[in-house]
Coordinates of C-alpha atoms and ligand atoms in Angstrom, one line a residue:
M237 CA -14.2 19.9 -0.9
E238 CA -11.4 22.9 -1.1
I239 CA -10.8 24.0 -4.5
R240 CA -6.5 24.7 -4.2
S241 CA -5.0 27.0 -7.1
S242 CA -2.5 23.5 -7.2
Y243 CA -5.2 22.3 -9.0
S244 CA -4.9 24.7 -12.1
S245 CA -2.0 21.8 -13.7
L246 CA -4.4 18.9 -12.4
A247 CA -6.6 18.9 -15.4
T248 CA -3.8 18.8 -17.9
T249 CA -2.6 15.7 -15.7
L250 CA -5.7 14.1 -16.0
R251 CA -6.3 14.6 -19.9
S252 CA -3.1 12.8 -20.6
R253 CA -4.2 9.8 -18.5
R254 CA -7.2 9.8 -20.1
Q255 CA -5.4 9.9 -23.5
R256 CA -3.3 7.1 -22.9
L257 CA -6.3 4.9 -21.6
A258 CA -8.0 5.7 -24.9
Q259 CA -5.4 4.5 -26.4
K260 CA -6.1 0.8 -25.1
I261 CA -9.7 0.1 -25.1
T262 CA -12.4 0.7 -27.9
F263 CA -15.3 1.1 -25.6
P264 CA -17.1 3.7 -23.4
V265 CA -15.9 3.5 -19.7
I266 CA -18.2 4.5 -16.7
L267 CA -16.1 5.1 -13.3
W268 CA -18.2 5.5 -9.8
S269 CA -16.5 7.4 -7.1
G270 CA -18.3 5.6 -4.2
S271 CA -20.7 6.7 -1.8
P272 CA -19.6 7.5 2.5
H273 CA -20.9 4.6 4.4
P274 CA -23.4 5.4 7.5
R275 CA -21.9 4.5 10.8
N276 CA -25.8 4.2 12.5
F277 CA -27.8 7.2 11.0
P278 CA -26.9 8.6 7.3
A279 CA -25.1 11.5 8.3
N280 CA -22.8 10.1 10.2
T281 CA -20.7 8.4 8.2
F282 CA -17.5 6.2 8.1
P283 CA -14.7 8.4 6.6
F284 CA -15.3 8.5 2.9
R285 CA -12.2 7.4 0.8
A286 CA -13.3 7.7 -3.1
S287 CA -12.4 4.7 -5.5
S288 CA -8.5 4.8 -6.8
H289 CA -9.8 4.1 -10.4
F290 CA -11.8 7.3 -10.0
L291 CA -9.3 9.7 -8.6
Y292 CA -6.8 8.4 -10.8
F293 CA -8.9 9.9 -13.7
A294 CA -10.9 12.5 -11.6
G295 CA -8.4 13.2 -9.6
L296 CA -10.8 14.6 -6.8
P297 CA -12.7 13.1 -3.8
L298 CA -15.9 13.6 -5.2
E299 CA -18.6 11.8 -3.4
N300 CA -21.5 10.3 -4.7
A301 CA -19.9 11.1 -8.7
A302 CA -19.2 9.0 -11.7
I303 CA -17.5 9.9 -14.4
F304 CA -18.5 8.7 -18.0
L305 CA -15.0 8.3 -20.6
D306 CA -15.6 7.8 -24.5
G307 CA -12.0 8.5 -26.0
E308 CA -10.7 11.6 -24.4
R309 CA -13.9 12.7 -23.8
L310 CA -14.8 13.0 -20.2
E311 CA -18.3 13.9 -18.8
L312 CA -18.8 14.3 -15.1
F313 CA -22.2 13.2 -13.3
I314 CA -22.9 14.7 -9.8
D315 CA -25.6 16.6 -8.3
E316 CA -25.4 19.7 -6.9
A317 CA -25.5 19.9 -3.3
A318 CA -29.4 20.0 -2.0
A319 CA -30.2 23.8 -0.4
E320 CA -30.0 22.8 3.5
S321 CA -26.7 21.6 2.9
A322 CA -24.7 24.5 3.3
L323 CA -26.4 24.6 6.7
W324 CA -24.3 21.6 7.8
H325 CA -21.3 21.2 4.9
G326 CA -20.9 25.1 3.7
E327 CA -20.6 26.1 0.8
T328 CA -19.7 23.2 -1.9
P329 CA -18.3 23.5 -5.5
K330 CA -20.9 24.3 -8.4
R331 CA -20.8 20.9 -10.7
E332 CA -19.5 23.3 -13.5
E333 CA -16.7 24.6 -11.3
I334 CA -15.4 21.0 -10.5
A335 CA -16.0 19.8 -14.1
E336 CA -13.7 23.0 -14.7
I337 CA -11.2 21.8 -12.2
I338 CA -11.2 18.4 -13.8
G339 CA -11.0 19.2 -17.2
A340 CA -14.4 17.8 -18.3
D341 CA -15.9 18.2 -21.5
A342 CA -19.6 18.4 -20.0
A343 CA -21.3 17.7 -16.5
F344 CA -24.5 16.2 -16.2
P345 CA -27.0 15.5 -12.7
L346 CA -26.8 11.8 -11.8
S347 CA -30.5 11.1 -13.1
E348 CA -28.7 11.2 -16.9
L349 CA -25.9 8.9 -16.3
P350 CA -28.0 5.6 -17.4
T351 CA -28.5 7.5 -21.0
R352 CA -24.5 6.7 -21.4
A353 CA -24.8 2.8 -19.9
T354 CA -25.1 1.1 -23.2
G355 CA -21.9 -0.9 -23.7
A356 CA -19.7 0.9 -21.4
A357 CA -17.1 -1.0 -18.9
T358 CA -17.0 -0.5 -15.2
I359 CA -14.6 -1.5 -12.7
A360 CA -16.7 -3.4 -9.2
L361 CA -16.4 -1.2 -6.1
P362 CA -16.1 -2.9 -3.1
N363 CA -18.8 -0.6 -1.4
P364 CA -21.9 -2.8 -1.7
T365 CA -24.5 0.4 -2.3
T366 CA -22.6 1.6 -5.2
Y367 CA -22.0 -1.8 -6.5
Q368 CA -25.8 -2.3 -6.7
E369 CA -25.6 1.2 -8.3
Q370 CA -23.5 -0.1 -11.1
T371 CA -25.5 -3.3 -11.9
Q372 CA -28.8 -1.2 -11.8
I373 CA -27.6 1.3 -14.5
L374 CA -25.8 -0.7 -16.4
N375 CA -28.4 -3.1 -16.6
R376 CA -26.0 -6.3 -16.5
A377 CA -24.1 -8.3 -13.7
V378 CA -20.9 -6.5 -12.9
A379 CA -17.9 -9.3 -12.0
P380 CA -16.5 -8.7 -9.1
S381 CA -13.2 -7.4 -9.6
H382 CA -11.1 -10.0 -8.4
T383 CA -12.8 -12.1 -11.4
P384 CA -13.2 -9.9 -13.9
E385 CA -14.7 -11.0 -17.6
G386 CA -15.4 -9.4 -20.7
I387 CA -15.0 -5.7 -21.4
D388 CA -14.8 -5.4 -17.9
R389 CA -11.9 -7.2 -17.8
D390 CA -10.2 -5.6 -20.6
L391 CA -10.9 -2.5 -18.9
A392 CA -9.0 -3.7 -15.6
Q393 CA -6.0 -4.7 -17.5
A394 CA -6.1 -1.3 -19.6
I395 CA -6.4 0.6 -16.4
A396 CA -3.7 -1.1 -14.7
S397 CA -1.3 -1.3 -17.5
V398 CA -2.0 2.8 -17.2
R399 CA -1.3 3.0 -13.4
F400 CA 1.9 1.1 -13.5
C401 CA 4.1 3.7 -14.3
H402 CA 3.3 7.1 -12.4
D403 CA 3.6 10.5 -14.1
A404 CA 4.7 13.4 -13.0
G405 CA 1.7 14.7 -11.2
A406 CA 1.5 11.6 -9.2
I407 CA 5.5 11.4 -8.5
S408 CA 5.0 14.9 -6.7
E409 CA 2.2 13.3 -4.5
L410 CA 4.2 10.7 -3.9
R411 CA 6.7 12.5 -2.7
Q412 CA 4.6 14.3 -0.2
A413 CA 3.2 11.8 1.1
A414 CA 6.7 10.4 1.6
A415 CA 7.7 13.2 3.4
V416 CA 5.0 13.5 5.8
T417 CA 5.8 9.9 6.5
I418 CA 9.5 10.3 7.3
E419 CA 8.5 13.0 10.2
A420 CA 5.4 10.7 11.0
H421 CA 8.4 8.1 12.1
K422 CA 11.0 10.1 13.8
A423 CA 8.5 11.5 15.7
G424 CA 7.4 8.0 17.1
M425 CA 10.9 7.0 17.5
A426 CA 11.3 10.2 19.6
A427 CA 8.3 9.5 21.7
A428 CA 9.4 5.8 22.4
K429 CA 11.1 6.9 25.5
T430 CA 8.7 7.9 27.2
A431 CA 5.0 6.4 25.8
Q432 CA 3.7 4.2 28.2
R433 CA 2.2 2.2 25.5
E434 CA 2.1 1.5 21.6
A435 CA -1.1 3.9 21.4
G436 CA 1.6 7.1 22.7
V437 CA 3.9 6.1 19.6
R438 CA 0.9 5.8 17.3
G439 CA -0.7 8.8 18.6
A440 CA 2.7 11.2 17.9
M441 CA 3.0 9.6 14.7
E442 CA -0.8 10.1 13.4
E443 CA -0.3 13.5 14.7
V444 CA 2.5 14.6 12.2
I445 CA 0.0 13.2 9.5
I446 CA -3.0 15.0 10.9
A447 CA -1.4 18.3 11.3
H448 CA -0.1 18.1 7.7
N449 CA -3.9 17.5 7.0
L450 CA -3.0 14.0 5.5
T451 CA -4.4 11.0 6.4
C452 CA -3.3 7.3 7.0
A453 CA -3.3 5.4 4.0
Y454 CA -3.6 2.2 5.8
P455 CA -4.6 1.3 9.6
S456 CA -1.1 2.1 11.4
I457 CA 0.5 -0.9 12.7
V458 CA 2.6 0.0 15.7
T459 CA 3.3 -2.6 18.4
V460 CA 6.1 -4.6 20.2
H461 CA 4.4 -8.0 18.6
G462 CA 6.0 -7.4 15.6
E463 CA 5.4 -10.8 14.9
V464 CA 1.4 -10.8 13.9
L465 CA 2.0 -9.0 11.0
H466 CA -0.6 -6.5 10.5
N467 CA -1.5 -6.0 14.4
G468 CA -4.2 -3.8 14.8
Q469 CA -3.9 -3.5 18.6
Y470 CA -2.0 -0.5 20.4
H471 CA -3.0 -1.2 24.6
H472 CA 0.4 -3.3 25.2
P473 CA 2.8 -1.9 27.6
L474 CA 6.7 -0.6 26.1
Q475 CA 9.1 -2.2 27.9
P476 CA 12.6 -2.1 28.0
G477 CA 14.3 -4.7 25.9
D478 CA 11.3 -4.4 23.5
L479 CA 11.6 -3.7 19.9
L480 CA 8.7 -1.5 18.7
L481 CA 7.4 -2.2 14.8
A482 CA 5.9 0.9 13.5
D483 CA 4.3 0.3 9.6
V484 CA 2.7 3.6 9.1
G485 CA 1.8 5.5 6.1
A486 CA 0.7 8.7 5.1
E487 CA -1.8 9.4 2.1
T488 CA -2.4 12.8 0.3
A489 CA -5.7 14.2 -0.1
M490 CA -5.9 13.4 -3.7
G491 CA -5.3 9.7 -2.6
W492 CA -1.4 8.9 -3.2
A493 CA 0.2 6.8 -0.5
A494 CA 3.5 6.2 1.3
D495 CA 4.1 3.0 3.3
V496 CA 7.1 2.7 5.2
T497 CA 8.0 0.5 8.4
R498 CA 10.6 0.8 10.7
T499 CA 11.9 -1.0 13.9
F500 CA 13.1 0.1 16.6
P501 CA 14.3 -0.8 20.7
T502 CA 12.0 1.2 23.0
T503 CA 15.1 2.3 25.2
G504 CA 17.1 3.4 21.9
E505 CA 20.0 0.3 22.7
F506 CA 19.3 -3.0 20.7
S507 CA 20.3 -6.1 22.1
S508 CA 23.5 -7.7 20.6
T509 CA 20.7 -10.3 19.5
Q510 CA 18.4 -8.2 18.3
R511 CA 20.9 -6.2 16.7
D512 CA 22.4 -9.2 14.6
V513 CA 18.7 -10.0 13.2
Y514 CA 18.2 -6.5 12.5
D515 CA 21.1 -6.0 10.7
L516 CA 20.6 -9.0 8.4
V517 CA 17.1 -8.0 7.8
L518 CA 18.8 -4.6 6.6
A519 CA 21.3 -6.5 4.6
A520 CA 18.3 -8.3 2.6
H521 CA 16.7 -4.3 2.0
D522 CA 20.0 -3.2 1.2
A523 CA 20.9 -6.0 -1.4
C524 CA 17.2 -5.8 -3.2
I525 CA 17.4 -1.7 -3.5
D526 CA 20.5 -1.9 -5.1
K527 CA 19.2 -4.1 -7.7
I528 CA 16.6 -2.5 -8.8
H529 CA 16.5 -1.0 -12.1
P530 CA 14.3 -1.7 -15.5
N531 CA 14.0 -5.1 -16.4
V532 CA 14.7 -6.8 -13.3
E533 CA 12.1 -9.1 -12.1
Y534 CA 10.8 -8.7 -8.9
R535 CA 10.5 -11.8 -8.0
D536 CA 14.1 -12.4 -8.4
L537 CA 14.4 -9.5 -5.8
H538 CA 12.3 -11.6 -3.3
L539 CA 14.1 -14.5 -3.8
L540 CA 17.7 -12.6 -3.5
A541 CA 16.2 -11.1 0.4
A542 CA 15.2 -15.1 1.3
E543 CA 18.7 -16.1 -0.1
V544 CA 20.2 -13.0 2.3
I545 CA 18.4 -13.8 5.0
A546 CA 18.7 -17.5 4.9
Q547 CA 22.5 -16.9 4.6
G548 CA 22.2 -14.3 7.7
L549 CA 20.1 -16.8 9.8
V550 CA 23.2 -19.8 9.0
D551 CA 26.1 -17.6 10.0
L552 CA 23.8 -16.9 13.2
G553 CA 23.6 -20.6 13.7
I554 CA 19.8 -20.4 13.5
L555 CA 19.5 -22.5 10.4
R556 CA 21.7 -25.5 9.1
G557 CA 22.6 -26.0 5.3
Q558 CA 23.3 -24.0 1.9
A559 CA 21.3 -20.8 1.4
A560 CA 20.8 -21.5 -1.8
D561 CA 18.9 -24.9 -0.8
L562 CA 17.3 -23.2 2.2
V563 CA 15.2 -21.2 -0.3
A564 CA 14.8 -23.8 -2.8
T565 CA 13.0 -25.8 0.1
D566 CA 11.4 -22.5 1.7
A567 CA 13.0 -23.0 4.8
H568 CA 13.4 -18.9 4.9
A569 CA 9.6 -18.8 4.8
L570 CA 9.6 -19.9 8.6
F571 CA 10.8 -16.6 9.2
F572 CA 10.2 -14.5 6.1
P573 CA 6.4 -15.5 5.4
H574 CA 5.5 -12.7 3.2
G575 CA 6.5 -11.5 -0.3
I576 CA 9.0 -8.9 -0.5
G577 CA 6.4 -6.1 -1.2
H578 CA 4.3 -4.7 -3.7
L579 CA 2.9 -1.9 -6.1
L580 CA 2.1 1.6 -4.2
G581 CA 0.5 4.2 -5.8
L582 CA -2.9 5.6 -5.0
D583 CA -3.7 2.4 -3.1
V584 CA -1.0 0.9 -0.4
H585 CA -1.6 -2.4 -2.2
D586 CA -1.7 -0.4 -5.5
M587 CA -4.6 -2.4 -7.5
E588 CA -4.8 -5.7 -5.4
D589 CA -9.0 -4.6 -5.6
L590 CA -8.0 -6.3 -9.2
G591 CA -6.9 -9.5 -7.6
D592 CA -3.6 -10.8 -9.2
L593 CA -4.6 -8.8 -12.6
A594 CA -2.4 -6.0 -11.9
G595 CA 0.4 -7.7 -10.0
Y596 CA 0.8 -10.7 -12.0
Q597 CA 2.1 -10.5 -16.1
E598 CA -0.1 -12.2 -17.8
G599 CA 0.8 -16.0 -18.0
R600 CA 1.9 -15.8 -14.5
E601 CA 0.0 -17.3 -11.5
R602 CA 0.9 -17.6 -7.9
S603 CA 2.9 -20.3 -6.8
D604 CA 1.4 -22.5 -4.0
R605 CA 5.0 -22.6 -2.7
F606 CA 5.3 -21.7 1.2
G607 CA 7.9 -19.4 0.3
L608 CA 6.5 -17.9 -2.8
G609 CA 2.6 -18.0 -2.3
F610 CA 2.5 -14.5 -0.6
L611 CA 4.6 -12.8 -3.3
R612 CA 2.2 -9.9 -4.6
L613 CA 4.1 -8.7 -7.8
D614 CA 5.4 -10.9 -10.4
R615 CA 6.4 -8.5 -13.3
P616 CA 10.0 -7.0 -14.6
L617 CA 10.4 -3.7 -13.2
Q618 CA 9.5 -0.6 -15.6
E619 CA 10.6 3.0 -14.9
G620 CA 8.0 4.7 -13.0
M621 CA 6.7 1.7 -10.7
L622 CA 7.0 2.5 -7.5
V623 CA 7.0 -0.8 -5.3
T624 CA 8.3 -1.3 -1.5
I625 CA 11.0 -3.4 -0.3
E626 CA 10.3 -4.6 2.7
P627 CA 12.1 -8.0 4.1
G628 CA 11.2 -9.0 7.6
F629 CA 12.2 -11.3 10.1
Y630 CA 9.3 -12.8 12.5
Q631 CA 9.5 -15.9 15.0
V632 CA 5.2 -16.5 14.3
P633 CA 4.0 -19.2 17.0
A634 CA 1.7 -20.2 14.5
I635 CA 4.7 -21.1 12.1
L636 CA 7.1 -22.0 14.4
A637 CA 4.6 -24.6 16.5
D638 CA 2.9 -25.7 13.8
P639 CA 3.3 -30.0 13.8
E640 CA 3.6 -30.7 9.6
L641 CA 6.2 -27.4 9.7
R642 CA 8.3 -28.6 12.6
S643 CA 8.6 -31.7 11.4
K644 CA 9.6 -31.2 8.1
Y645 CA 12.2 -28.6 9.4
Q646 CA 13.2 -30.2 12.4
H647 CA 16.8 -30.9 11.3
V648 CA 17.5 -27.4 9.7
V649 CA 16.4 -25.6 12.6
N650 CA 18.7 -25.4 15.2
W651 CA 16.2 -24.8 18.1
D652 CA 18.3 -24.1 21.1
K653 CA 19.8 -21.4 19.3
L654 CA 16.7 -20.1 18.4
A655 CA 15.5 -19.9 21.8
Q656 CA 18.6 -17.4 22.3
F657 CA 16.8 -15.1 19.9
S658 CA 13.7 -14.9 22.3
D659 CA 13.8 -11.1 22.8
V660 CA 13.3 -10.9 18.4
R661 CA 9.8 -11.2 17.6
G662 CA 9.2 -9.3 14.5
I663 CA 11.6 -6.6 12.6
R664 CA 10.6 -5.4 9.2
I665 CA 12.4 -2.5 7.6
E666 CA 10.3 -1.3 4.4
D667 CA 10.6 1.6 2.1
D668 CA 8.9 3.1 -1.2
V669 CA 11.3 2.8 -4.2
L670 CA 10.4 4.3 -7.4
V671 CA 12.1 3.1 -10.4
T672 CA 14.3 5.2 -12.4
A673 CA 15.8 4.8 -16.2
T674 CA 19.2 4.0 -14.6
G675 CA 18.4 2.3 -10.9
G676 CA 16.1 3.3 -7.8
E677 CA 15.2 6.4 -6.1
V678 CA 14.3 5.7 -2.5
L679 CA 11.4 8.5 -1.8
T680 CA 11.9 7.3 1.9
A681 CA 15.6 7.9 2.1
G682 CA 15.2 10.5 4.2
L683 CA 14.8 8.1 7.5
P684 CA 17.8 6.4 8.4
T685 CA 17.8 2.4 8.3
D686 CA 21.0 1.9 10.3
A687 CA 21.1 0.3 13.5
E688 CA 23.4 2.9 15.2
A689 CA 21.6 5.9 13.7
I690 CA 18.1 4.7 14.5
E691 CA 19.2 4.1 18.1
E692 CA 19.9 7.7 18.0
L693 CA 16.5 9.2 16.6
V694 CA 15.1 7.1 19.4
K695 CA 17.5 8.4 22.1
S696 CA 17.2 12.2 20.8
G697 CA 13.2 11.9 22.2
G698 CA 11.8 14.4 20.3
K699 CA 14.9 16.2 18.6
Y700 CA 14.2 15.4 14.8
Ligands
LIG1073 N1 1.6 -1.8 5.6 C1 0.8 -2.8 4.7 C2 2.1 -3.5 4.1 O1 3.4 -2.7 4.4 O2 2.1 -3.8 3.1
MN1074 MN1 4.0 -2.8 2.6
MN1075 MN1 3.8 -1.3 5.3

């Protein structure tokens, strides 16, 4: 772990987060950071990522650590590195130094953590080793995070309400993640002209992120098969006429994420069918961003995107009918089968480890409608929230060839017309929008969305 002077304001930020949490709960809390997972032998581990709830209040990606919060008091529990560790890992900061950086009131070895267990709430970690430690130290069942109960549920709700709206420290990190992500996307577009395969573009994008000493916030999606929503393959060749969908985001050292998608022609020129669909996805994207404002229902943005896409597809002759009726019968979801976006913060789908507890306002439940079931956020927007806006159009074989859906929408889709759009497999346009007092600020606005600017970035082949 690196100690930097920029950490000087960290303790103040963390203290104010603790104060905000303390106002919402009456019980003590233990939050674990997690431990690295071995790949084969213990010293060869997968990259470590600390729990986001821990990071939010403790600020640093410490391994094998826990914090105890009692009112505004913070105690850090971490073991000093073993003497032989310096040989392999160099000198690491002492417990007291870490405690000072994060503004802890006291610091102890991990062996003393059980003395704080009585009556403490926690958030279950997905890491099985740490989860076992949680249940052992608390000496009780810890409900999995998607079905929290009792004080763990109360804690999850309190933490979510504190983490919804980002403070100045978080926003500064989120801006950094966004800025590097913009550069990464420009590098990817520039690389597309000469790259042989998707992997070449991915490499150019991730190189920018790594060169800034950041990491990827999620597995990059860089694919000519954009219809596979979370495609994790990079071996396909780039061929003239292909659209490449790149969904790549950086994460800062303190864990704050960006999440951006652009879709561009590998040759630098959209075909007319690609351009038609691209422009309609962009129209949905712009319409939603224009509407972002405190108190606007995020669900209404989803329905707005659905309506713009439905209308656009009617105008192109792909769908038949009135946009409002098409959305009411979920016909838009044949081509836009996911939600308009999600919360963004310390995680790319922020706080989705809590199931829908963070994403859905109390009293609301996910719809089982085809066109609404994948909506991840159903709350009124508040100043300080960061959300993605990511409409898309996809020709997913599993949807369009599904006999039930095909029969249900047989007369709504002009299948012959749709066949003319076979060079449009998947288009998504995704930006990160901070809700401000007066509207929305697109943190990723430095990356163009309009078709000509995108074409130019690809054609310029490196001049960005
Ligand atoms: N990058 C994953 C998503 O956009 O939700
Ligand atoms: Mn996203
Ligand atoms: Mn994304």
